[in-house]
Every structure is written in C-alpha cells, then in structure tokens.
Short mmCIF file of C-alpha atoms and ligand atoms in Angstrom, two decimals:
data_model
loop_
_atom_site.label_atom_id
_atom_site.label_comp_id
_atom_site.label_asym_id
_atom_site.label_seq_id
_atom_site.Cartn_x
_atom_site.Cartn_y
_atom_site.Cartn_z
CA MET A 7 0.00 0.00 0.00
CA LEU A 8 1.19 3.48 -0.83
CA PHE A 9 1.31 5.52 2.31
CA ASP A 10 3.04 8.86 2.40
CA LEU A 11 2.52 10.77 5.62
CA ASN A 12 4.00 13.94 4.15
CA GLN A 13 1.22 13.96 1.54
CA LEU A 14 -1.37 13.92 4.31
CA ILE A 15 -0.12 16.62 6.67
CA ARG A 16 -1.67 20.04 6.10
CA PRO A 17 0.93 22.25 4.39
CA ASN A 18 0.82 24.94 7.11
CA ILE A 19 1.35 22.26 9.78
CA ALA A 20 4.24 20.73 7.84
CA ARG A 21 5.84 24.18 7.78
CA LEU A 22 4.97 25.01 11.38
CA VAL A 23 7.70 25.75 13.87
CA ALA A 24 6.37 24.43 17.18
CA TYR A 25 6.22 26.67 20.24
CA SER A 26 9.26 26.25 22.40
CA SER A 27 8.30 26.51 26.06
CA ALA A 28 10.57 27.39 28.97
CA ARG A 29 10.53 23.70 29.88
CA ASP A 30 11.58 22.81 26.33
CA GLU A 31 14.53 25.13 26.39
CA PHE A 32 15.74 23.90 29.76
CA SER A 33 14.45 20.65 31.21
CA GLY A 34 17.19 19.40 33.56
CA GLU A 35 17.68 19.75 37.29
CA ALA A 36 18.51 23.21 38.64
CA LYS A 37 18.56 25.02 41.97
CA VAL A 38 16.69 28.11 40.88
CA PHE A 39 14.07 28.33 38.15
CA LEU A 40 13.54 31.88 36.97
CA ASP A 41 12.66 31.12 33.36
CA ALA A 42 8.88 30.69 33.20
CA ASN A 43 7.36 33.61 35.13
CA GLU A 44 5.74 31.28 37.65
CA ASN A 45 5.08 32.34 41.24
CA SER A 46 8.27 31.33 43.01
CA LEU A 47 6.66 31.68 46.47
CA GLY A 48 4.24 28.80 45.98
CA SER A 49 0.46 28.63 45.78
CA PRO A 50 -2.51 28.32 48.13
CA LEU A 51 -2.57 24.59 47.33
CA SER A 52 0.79 22.89 47.26
CA LYS A 53 4.25 23.96 46.22
CA TRP A 54 4.10 21.61 43.21
CA TYR A 55 1.31 23.45 41.45
CA ASN A 56 3.09 26.77 41.10
CA ARG A 57 5.23 25.19 38.37
CA TYR A 58 4.21 24.45 34.80
CA PRO A 59 3.75 20.72 34.17
CA ASP A 60 6.00 18.61 31.95
CA PRO A 61 4.83 19.47 28.41
CA HIS A 62 5.86 15.99 27.22
CA GLN A 63 4.44 14.05 30.20
CA LYS A 64 7.60 11.93 30.27
CA ALA A 65 6.99 10.03 33.50
CA LEU A 66 3.38 9.32 32.68
CA LYS A 67 4.14 8.16 29.16
CA GLU A 68 6.86 5.82 30.42
CA LYS A 69 4.39 4.21 32.78
CA ILE A 70 1.74 3.90 30.07
CA ALA A 71 4.39 2.47 27.73
CA PHE A 72 5.11 -0.19 30.33
CA VAL A 73 1.44 -1.06 30.84
CA LYS A 74 0.65 -1.07 27.09
CA GLN A 75 3.92 -2.72 26.10
CA LEU A 76 4.98 -0.23 23.46
CA PRO A 77 7.63 2.52 23.28
CA PRO A 78 6.72 6.00 24.62
CA GLU A 79 7.45 7.53 21.18
CA HIS A 80 4.21 5.92 20.01
CA ILE A 81 2.09 7.64 22.68
CA PHE A 82 0.34 10.99 22.59
CA LEU A 83 -1.67 12.29 25.54
CA GLY A 84 -4.60 14.61 25.10
CA ASN A 85 -6.99 16.55 27.29
CA GLY A 86 -9.44 13.68 26.85
CA SER A 87 -9.73 11.73 23.61
CA ASP A 88 -11.78 14.68 22.48
CA GLU A 89 -8.60 16.75 22.19
CA CYS A 90 -6.97 13.97 20.16
CA ILE A 91 -9.98 13.96 17.82
CA ASP A 92 -9.76 17.71 17.31
CA LEU A 93 -5.99 17.59 16.81
CA LEU A 94 -6.23 14.91 14.14
CA TYR A 95 -8.48 17.20 12.12
CA ARG A 96 -6.14 20.13 12.62
CA CYS A 97 -3.06 18.12 11.64
CA PHE A 98 -4.45 16.45 8.53
CA CYS A 99 -7.55 18.20 7.18
CA GLU A 100 -7.41 21.44 5.22
CA PRO A 101 -10.58 23.40 6.12
CA GLY A 102 -12.97 23.83 3.23
CA LYS A 103 -11.12 21.29 1.14
CA ASP A 104 -10.46 17.93 2.80
CA ASN A 105 -13.05 15.51 4.16
CA ALA A 106 -13.40 12.72 6.70
CA ILE A 107 -15.62 9.64 6.71
CA ILE A 108 -17.69 8.59 9.69
CA CYS A 109 -19.93 5.54 10.06
CA PRO A 110 -23.09 6.45 11.95
CA PRO A 111 -24.64 5.72 14.33
CA THR A 112 -21.44 6.53 16.15
CA TYR A 113 -19.77 8.89 18.60
CA GLY A 114 -20.95 12.45 17.99
CA MET A 115 -17.63 14.25 18.44
CA TYR A 116 -16.20 13.08 15.11
CA GLU A 117 -18.81 15.16 13.31
CA VAL A 118 -18.89 18.13 15.71
CA SER A 119 -15.12 18.41 15.66
CA ALA A 120 -15.16 18.28 11.83
CA ASN A 121 -17.75 21.06 11.78
CA ILE A 122 -15.69 23.19 14.14
CA ASN A 123 -12.73 22.78 11.84
CA ASP A 124 -14.77 23.36 8.67
CA VAL A 125 -13.98 19.87 7.42
CA ALA A 126 -16.64 18.11 5.32
CA VAL A 127 -18.02 14.87 6.72
CA LYS A 128 -19.08 11.97 4.52
CA LYS A 129 -21.42 9.54 6.19
CA VAL A 130 -21.33 5.84 5.40
CA PRO A 131 -23.92 4.33 7.76
CA LEU A 132 -23.24 1.00 9.41
CA LEU A 133 -25.18 -1.97 8.04
CA ASP A 134 -28.28 -3.28 9.84
CA ASP A 135 -26.07 -5.48 12.01
CA PHE A 136 -24.02 -2.36 12.94
CA GLN A 137 -21.01 -3.57 10.97
CA LEU A 138 -18.95 -1.60 8.42
CA ASP A 139 -20.37 -1.20 4.92
CA LEU A 140 -17.11 -1.79 3.06
CA VAL A 141 -18.58 -1.30 -0.42
CA HIS A 142 -20.00 2.12 0.31
CA LEU A 143 -16.95 3.01 2.35
CA GLU A 144 -14.69 2.39 -0.63
CA ASN A 145 -17.01 4.41 -2.90
CA ALA A 146 -17.04 7.34 -0.48
CA VAL A 147 -13.26 7.79 -0.48
CA ASP A 148 -12.01 10.53 -2.79
CA ALA A 149 -8.71 12.32 -3.34
CA ASN A 150 -9.42 14.68 -0.42
CA THR A 151 -10.43 12.04 2.13
CA LYS A 152 -7.86 12.25 4.91
CA LEU A 153 -9.47 10.45 7.85
CA ILE A 154 -11.74 7.47 8.38
CA TRP A 155 -13.22 7.16 11.88
CA ILE A 156 -13.91 3.67 13.19
CA CYS A 157 -15.31 3.27 16.68
CA SER A 158 -14.92 -0.23 18.07
CA PRO A 159 -16.61 -1.15 20.35
CA ASN A 160 -18.99 1.37 18.85
CA ASN A 161 -20.89 3.99 20.79
CA PRO A 162 -23.96 3.93 20.99
CA THR A 163 -24.49 0.42 19.58
CA GLY A 164 -22.03 -1.37 21.89
CA ASN A 165 -20.77 -3.94 19.39
CA SER A 166 -17.21 -4.48 18.20
CA LEU A 167 -16.65 -4.15 14.48
CA HIS A 168 -15.31 -7.19 12.65
CA ARG A 169 -11.55 -7.22 12.86
CA MET A 170 -11.17 -8.35 9.26
CA ASP A 171 -13.27 -5.42 8.02
CA ILE A 172 -11.08 -2.98 9.95
CA GLU A 173 -7.99 -4.64 8.48
CA THR A 174 -9.46 -4.26 5.00
CA VAL A 175 -9.84 -0.52 5.58
CA LEU A 176 -6.32 -0.26 7.00
CA ASN A 177 -4.89 -2.13 4.03
CA ASN A 178 -6.69 -0.17 1.34
CA PHE A 179 -7.02 3.42 2.53
CA LYS A 180 -4.10 5.74 1.92
CA GLY A 181 -5.23 8.25 4.55
CA ILE A 182 -5.33 7.95 8.32
CA VAL A 183 -7.57 5.29 9.89
CA VAL A 184 -8.54 6.19 13.45
CA ILE A 185 -9.79 3.33 15.60
CA ASP A 186 -11.47 4.69 18.71
CA GLU A 187 -11.12 2.04 21.40
CA ALA A 188 -12.66 3.99 24.28
CA TYR A 189 -14.45 0.81 25.41
CA ILE A 190 -11.82 -1.79 24.50
CA ASN A 191 -11.31 -2.89 28.12
CA PHE A 192 -14.86 -4.26 28.22
CA ALA A 193 -14.54 -6.12 24.91
CA ARG A 194 -13.79 -9.69 23.95
CA GLN A 195 -11.86 -8.29 20.95
CA LYS A 196 -8.22 -7.45 21.24
CA SER A 197 -6.88 -3.95 20.77
CA PHE A 198 -5.14 -2.73 17.63
CA VAL A 199 -2.33 -1.06 19.64
CA GLN A 200 -0.01 -3.98 18.97
CA GLU A 201 -0.50 -3.61 15.18
CA LEU A 202 1.15 -0.19 14.80
CA ALA A 203 4.22 -1.69 13.14
CA ASP A 204 2.06 -3.17 10.38
CA TYR A 205 0.01 -0.07 9.64
CA PRO A 206 1.73 3.32 9.23
CA ASN A 207 -1.74 4.87 8.71
CA LEU A 208 -3.19 3.64 12.01
CA VAL A 209 -4.12 5.80 14.98
CA VAL A 210 -5.66 4.07 18.01
CA LEU A 211 -7.51 6.16 20.59
CA GLN A 212 -8.02 5.04 24.16
CA THR A 213 -9.04 6.95 27.25
CA PHE A 214 -8.86 7.08 31.03
CA SER A 215 -12.53 8.12 31.07
CA LYS A 216 -14.23 4.73 30.94
CA ALA A 217 -12.62 1.58 32.37
CA TRP A 218 -10.08 3.58 34.37
CA GLY A 219 -12.87 5.54 36.03
CA LEU A 220 -11.12 8.88 35.57
CA ALA A 221 -13.42 10.88 33.29
CA GLY A 222 -12.89 13.90 35.55
CA LEU A 223 -9.13 14.03 34.92
CA ARG A 224 -9.56 14.50 31.15
CA LEU A 225 -6.90 12.20 29.84
CA GLY A 226 -7.00 10.53 26.46
CA MET A 227 -4.35 8.52 24.64
CA ALA A 228 -3.48 8.26 20.97
CA PHE A 229 -1.17 5.48 19.79
CA ALA A 230 0.42 5.76 16.35
CA SER A 231 3.73 5.77 14.47
CA ALA A 232 6.37 8.09 15.93
CA ALA A 233 5.98 10.25 12.81
CA ILE A 234 2.25 10.80 13.39
CA ILE A 235 2.82 11.40 17.12
CA ASP A 236 5.43 14.04 16.22
CA VAL A 237 2.89 15.95 14.13
CA MET A 238 0.33 15.86 16.95
CA ASN A 239 2.94 17.06 19.45
CA LYS A 240 3.78 19.98 17.24
CA VAL A 241 0.17 21.17 17.12
CA LYS A 242 -0.97 20.55 20.71
CA PRO A 243 -1.00 23.36 23.29
CA PRO A 244 2.31 23.05 25.17
CA TYR A 245 0.81 22.28 28.60
CA ASN A 246 -2.31 20.36 27.56
CA ILE A 247 -2.11 17.85 30.41
CA ASN A 248 -2.14 19.58 33.78
CA GLN A 249 0.08 18.66 36.72
CA ALA A 250 -2.73 17.21 38.85
CA SER A 251 -3.90 14.91 36.05
CA GLN A 252 -0.36 13.72 35.37
CA GLU A 253 0.26 12.93 39.03
CA LEU A 254 -3.09 11.27 39.63
CA ALA A 255 -2.94 9.17 36.46
CA LEU A 256 0.52 7.95 37.46
CA LYS A 257 -0.92 6.89 40.78
CA ALA A 258 -3.90 5.18 39.16
CA LEU A 259 -1.60 3.21 36.88
CA GLU A 260 -0.24 1.50 40.00
CA GLU A 261 -3.68 -0.02 40.51
CA VAL A 262 -4.12 -2.09 37.36
CA GLY A 263 -5.43 -4.96 39.47
CA GLN A 264 -8.19 -2.88 41.00
CA VAL A 265 -9.20 -1.57 37.58
CA ASN A 266 -9.31 -5.09 36.17
CA ASP A 267 -11.57 -6.13 39.06
CA MET A 268 -13.94 -3.27 38.23
CA ILE A 269 -13.94 -4.20 34.55
CA LYS A 270 -14.82 -7.79 35.37
CA LEU A 271 -17.61 -6.70 37.70
CA LEU A 272 -19.01 -4.24 35.15
CA VAL A 273 -18.98 -6.89 32.42
CA ASP A 274 -20.80 -9.35 34.70
CA MET A 275 -23.38 -6.71 35.60
CA ARG A 276 -23.74 -5.77 31.92
CA GLU A 277 -24.68 -9.35 31.08
CA ALA A 278 -27.06 -9.56 34.04
CA LEU A 279 -28.71 -6.26 33.14
CA ALA A 280 -29.05 -7.32 29.50
CA GLU A 281 -30.82 -10.49 30.59
CA VAL A 282 -33.24 -8.62 32.87
CA PHE A 283 -34.14 -6.16 30.10
CA LEU A 284 -34.54 -8.95 27.58
CA SER A 285 -37.22 -10.47 29.80
CA MET A 286 -39.26 -7.24 29.92
CA PRO A 287 -42.52 -7.35 27.95
CA THR A 288 -41.99 -4.32 25.66
CA VAL A 289 -38.29 -4.82 25.05
CA GLU A 290 -37.79 -5.85 21.44
CA LYS A 291 -34.07 -6.20 21.51
CA VAL A 292 -31.02 -5.90 23.70
CA TYR A 293 -28.07 -5.52 21.38
CA PRO A 294 -24.97 -7.54 22.25
CA SER A 295 -22.46 -5.24 23.95
CA ASP A 296 -18.69 -5.21 24.21
CA ALA A 297 -18.83 -1.96 26.19
CA ASN A 298 -19.96 -0.74 29.64
CA PHE A 299 -23.44 0.08 28.37
CA ILE A 300 -26.28 -1.69 26.61
CA LEU A 301 -28.50 -0.48 23.80
CA VAL A 302 -32.11 -1.50 24.34
CA LYS A 303 -34.89 -1.31 21.76
CA ILE A 304 -38.09 -0.76 23.67
CA ARG A 305 -41.65 0.30 22.80
CA ASP A 306 -42.37 3.95 23.74
CA ALA A 307 -38.68 4.58 24.35
CA ARG A 308 -39.15 8.33 24.82
CA LYS A 309 -41.94 7.80 27.34
CA VAL A 310 -39.88 5.28 29.27
CA TYR A 311 -37.01 7.76 29.26
CA GLU A 312 -39.23 10.52 30.62
CA PHE A 313 -40.80 8.27 33.25
CA LEU A 314 -37.37 7.25 34.51
CA LEU A 315 -36.40 10.91 34.69
CA THR A 316 -39.27 11.49 37.13
CA LYS A 317 -37.68 8.74 39.25
CA GLY A 318 -34.34 10.54 39.15
CA ILE A 319 -32.80 8.06 36.71
CA VAL A 320 -31.13 9.42 33.57
CA LEU A 321 -30.54 7.26 30.50
CA ARG A 322 -29.41 8.39 27.06
CA ASP A 323 -32.33 8.65 24.69
CA ARG A 324 -31.11 7.58 21.25
CA SER A 325 -34.60 7.04 19.80
CA ASN A 326 -34.16 9.85 17.26
CA VAL A 327 -30.88 8.47 15.94
CA LYS A 328 -31.00 6.70 12.58
CA LEU A 329 -30.76 2.90 12.97
CA CYS A 330 -31.33 3.34 16.72
CA GLU A 331 -35.07 4.08 16.51
CA ASP A 332 -36.82 3.35 19.83
CA CYS A 333 -33.49 2.76 21.53
CA LEU A 334 -32.23 3.79 24.93
CA ARG A 335 -28.57 3.58 25.85
CA ILE A 336 -28.05 2.41 29.39
CA THR A 337 -24.71 2.72 31.16
CA VAL A 338 -24.04 -0.18 33.51
CA GLY A 339 -24.29 1.33 36.98
CA SER A 340 -23.32 0.21 40.44
CA GLU A 341 -25.23 -2.72 41.93
CA GLN A 342 -27.50 -0.20 43.64
CA ASP A 343 -27.99 1.93 40.49
CA ASN A 344 -28.98 -1.12 38.47
CA THR A 345 -31.44 -2.28 41.14
CA LEU A 346 -33.06 1.17 41.25
CA LEU A 347 -33.34 1.13 37.45
CA VAL A 348 -34.91 -2.32 37.28
CA ASP A 349 -37.32 -1.49 40.14
CA ALA A 350 -38.36 1.69 38.30
CA MET A 351 -38.96 -0.36 35.14
CA HIS A 352 -41.25 -2.69 37.07
CA GLU A 353 -43.11 0.38 38.27
CA TRP A 354 -43.44 1.52 34.65
CA TYR A 355 -44.98 -1.80 33.67
CA ALA A 356 -47.34 -1.70 36.65
CA LEU A 357 -48.59 1.70 35.41
CA ASN A 358 -48.60 0.67 31.74
CA PRO A 359 -49.77 -2.91 31.65
C1 PLP B 4 -16.56 8.35 26.01
C2 PLP B 4 -15.91 8.28 24.69
C3 PLP B 4 -14.67 8.85 24.47
C4 PLP B 4 -13.94 9.50 25.60
O1 PLP B 4 -13.65 10.79 25.42
P1 PLP B 4 -12.75 11.52 26.52
O2 PLP B 4 -12.62 12.86 25.91
O3 PLP B 4 -11.46 10.77 26.61
O4 PLP B 4 -13.49 11.51 27.81
C5 PLP B 4 -14.08 8.73 23.24
N1 PLP B 4 -14.68 8.06 22.26
C6 PLP B 4 -15.87 7.46 22.43
C7 PLP B 4 -16.47 6.67 21.36
C8 PLP B 4 -16.53 7.57 23.66
O5 PLP B 4 -17.72 7.00 23.82
#
C-alpha cells in the first residue's frame, strides 16, 4: 500500500515551527528556576502546582508504555480523547477542502469536531447489524479524504466491528484510519495497539474516562507511528495535560489490578442487566455489547425515558438516531444503580400494563 505521511499533513502544519516553552529550552535539574514567570513563592494549594507541568508528560508516558507494552514515542496524551480527535483534524484536514468519513450511528464528536474545523463529513452508515459497509466506504473515499473514523466497540451500539473489516480498511485506505477504542477494556476483541508496526496509517484512541474511572481528569491517549505522534505534538498546546492529572494518572496506573476487578464486575453486571431487560414485555431487543453500556430497543422509548427521569434516573435517549429508533442507551451502573433502574422499570410496567 502506498502511504506517504508527508502527503497527508496540512501544508501549514508541515511548515509550522512548534512553540518552544521554557521547559523545552531547559528541562534538567537546577537550583533556581527563573525562566517561566511562575510564582516562586508557591500557591494556596501545594508547592508543586506553582510550576508548569512537563509538556511531554515523560513520567506518565513511560508508565503507560510499560502497561501497554509499546515505546513512549508511540504515545500521545490529550486533554481527553476529544482533544486527540480535534488535533487529528487540525493536523491532517485542510478546512474547506479535505473531508473525513464517519460511520453512523457513532460517537458524535467526530462530526462536531469536523464542523468546528470546517472539514466536510461523509457519512457511510453502518449496516443493519451495525457492521462496516465496506462497499459504500470504498465508494465514499475521494482524493481529499484524509481520515476514516472507526469506533470499536462502537458507541452507541455497543458492538465491536469485525476485525477483518477494519484490516481491510487499514490495508486499502491511503489516509489515516482512526480506531477509537474507548471501550476496549470491556470487549472480547483485542486492541489494535499492537498492530502499529504493520500499519503506518493507524491511529488508536483510548481513554482514562471509561474503564479507568477517571473521566474527571480529562486524559485521552493516541497510539500511532512516531511520525504521526510528532505531528500531533507539534500542534498541541504546550501544557495540555495539567500537573494534577499527570500525578493522579501515574498513581492510578499502580492499581491495574483494581481496575481489572472493576472491569470484570461491570462486564458481569452488563450481562445480568441485558438479561433482565430482555425479559421485559416491551423490550424488542437488547443488542450484544462489548462496552460498559447496553442499547435497548423498547416500545415507547421516549416515554420510558421521561418516566425514569421522574424517578431521578437518567438514560441516554437515542430514539431519534437513525438505525437506533426506539433505543435507549443504558450505562451499567453500580449494583444499587442497576437495582433502582430495574425497580423503576417494574413500576413503569405496573402503570402501563
Ligand atoms: C466516552 C468516549 C470517548 C472518551 O472521550 P474523553 O474525551 O477521553 O473523555 C471517546 N470516544 C468514544 C467513542 C466515547 O464514547
């Protein structure tokens, strides 16, 4: 396959001279730091926070590299995956000229971020079984198509996309293929992070927001060739990952065992919740899920949604989304959350026999 990264980078980004921060120009040990206009006296919080954070997140990346078993040069950290999504547009898509392909129903940020960046979006809907439509995907690609977004496991449908289909896209598309693996820890499928050597056009996104339980820290990861990571580093704001997030994520990474226990519990509860919903009289379908949520097709979805709201329970109403008609997306909650939800559903059926 012909892949030429230099053909894909936006010309202004290729020419860009990256900002050189104080911490870029001097990063060693010193007694006195008077180079960054920080408050040398400290802060109301702790001494640590008066200093700018490491713009390259060296310690954190080394730890992630160890956990993910790949070199730190292949890791980019963003202020949530959402920053990675935005950056990929800004690195590769010329506003008003280039386009990206998304496969709805899928995560909404791919389209919003394209719109923000004035990048055209081509939609190639998933098939009825929520798998990739390879024929239409191939037809949609033109000379200005720079990115194809693949979300697997997909949000909001919950399923993993067939690995062979993804490989077909990777093997045949000369632009960048982004595989968003936000939910990979809940999946039976294996991640694509170990395939970077085979695919110079691959970017894998993962996040601390789901399985790691750290949505509040805003920390997303992109894994790609060192060349792609270099481009993203050039474009990112110098201090995009704050000191507190870097420290706390480092600490969390010591607790892989605890996270794995939570994942196992959430997967068990997902299967139990799916079974309970499947047995409900107006539930037409519970789609198989590889994520920490289930998509449920239910009669009067909007009314059920509104009833649950009156009980203080919030689901995601996806009933207006194409291919998700009458569907509610339900995040797997704690044991107590799930019990409250199921009890409220029984109440609904008592009122609507
Ligand atoms: C939740 C989610 C993310 C996570 O975004 P963050 O900005 O890292 O919180 C990314 N992609 C998909 C598909 C998601 O559902």
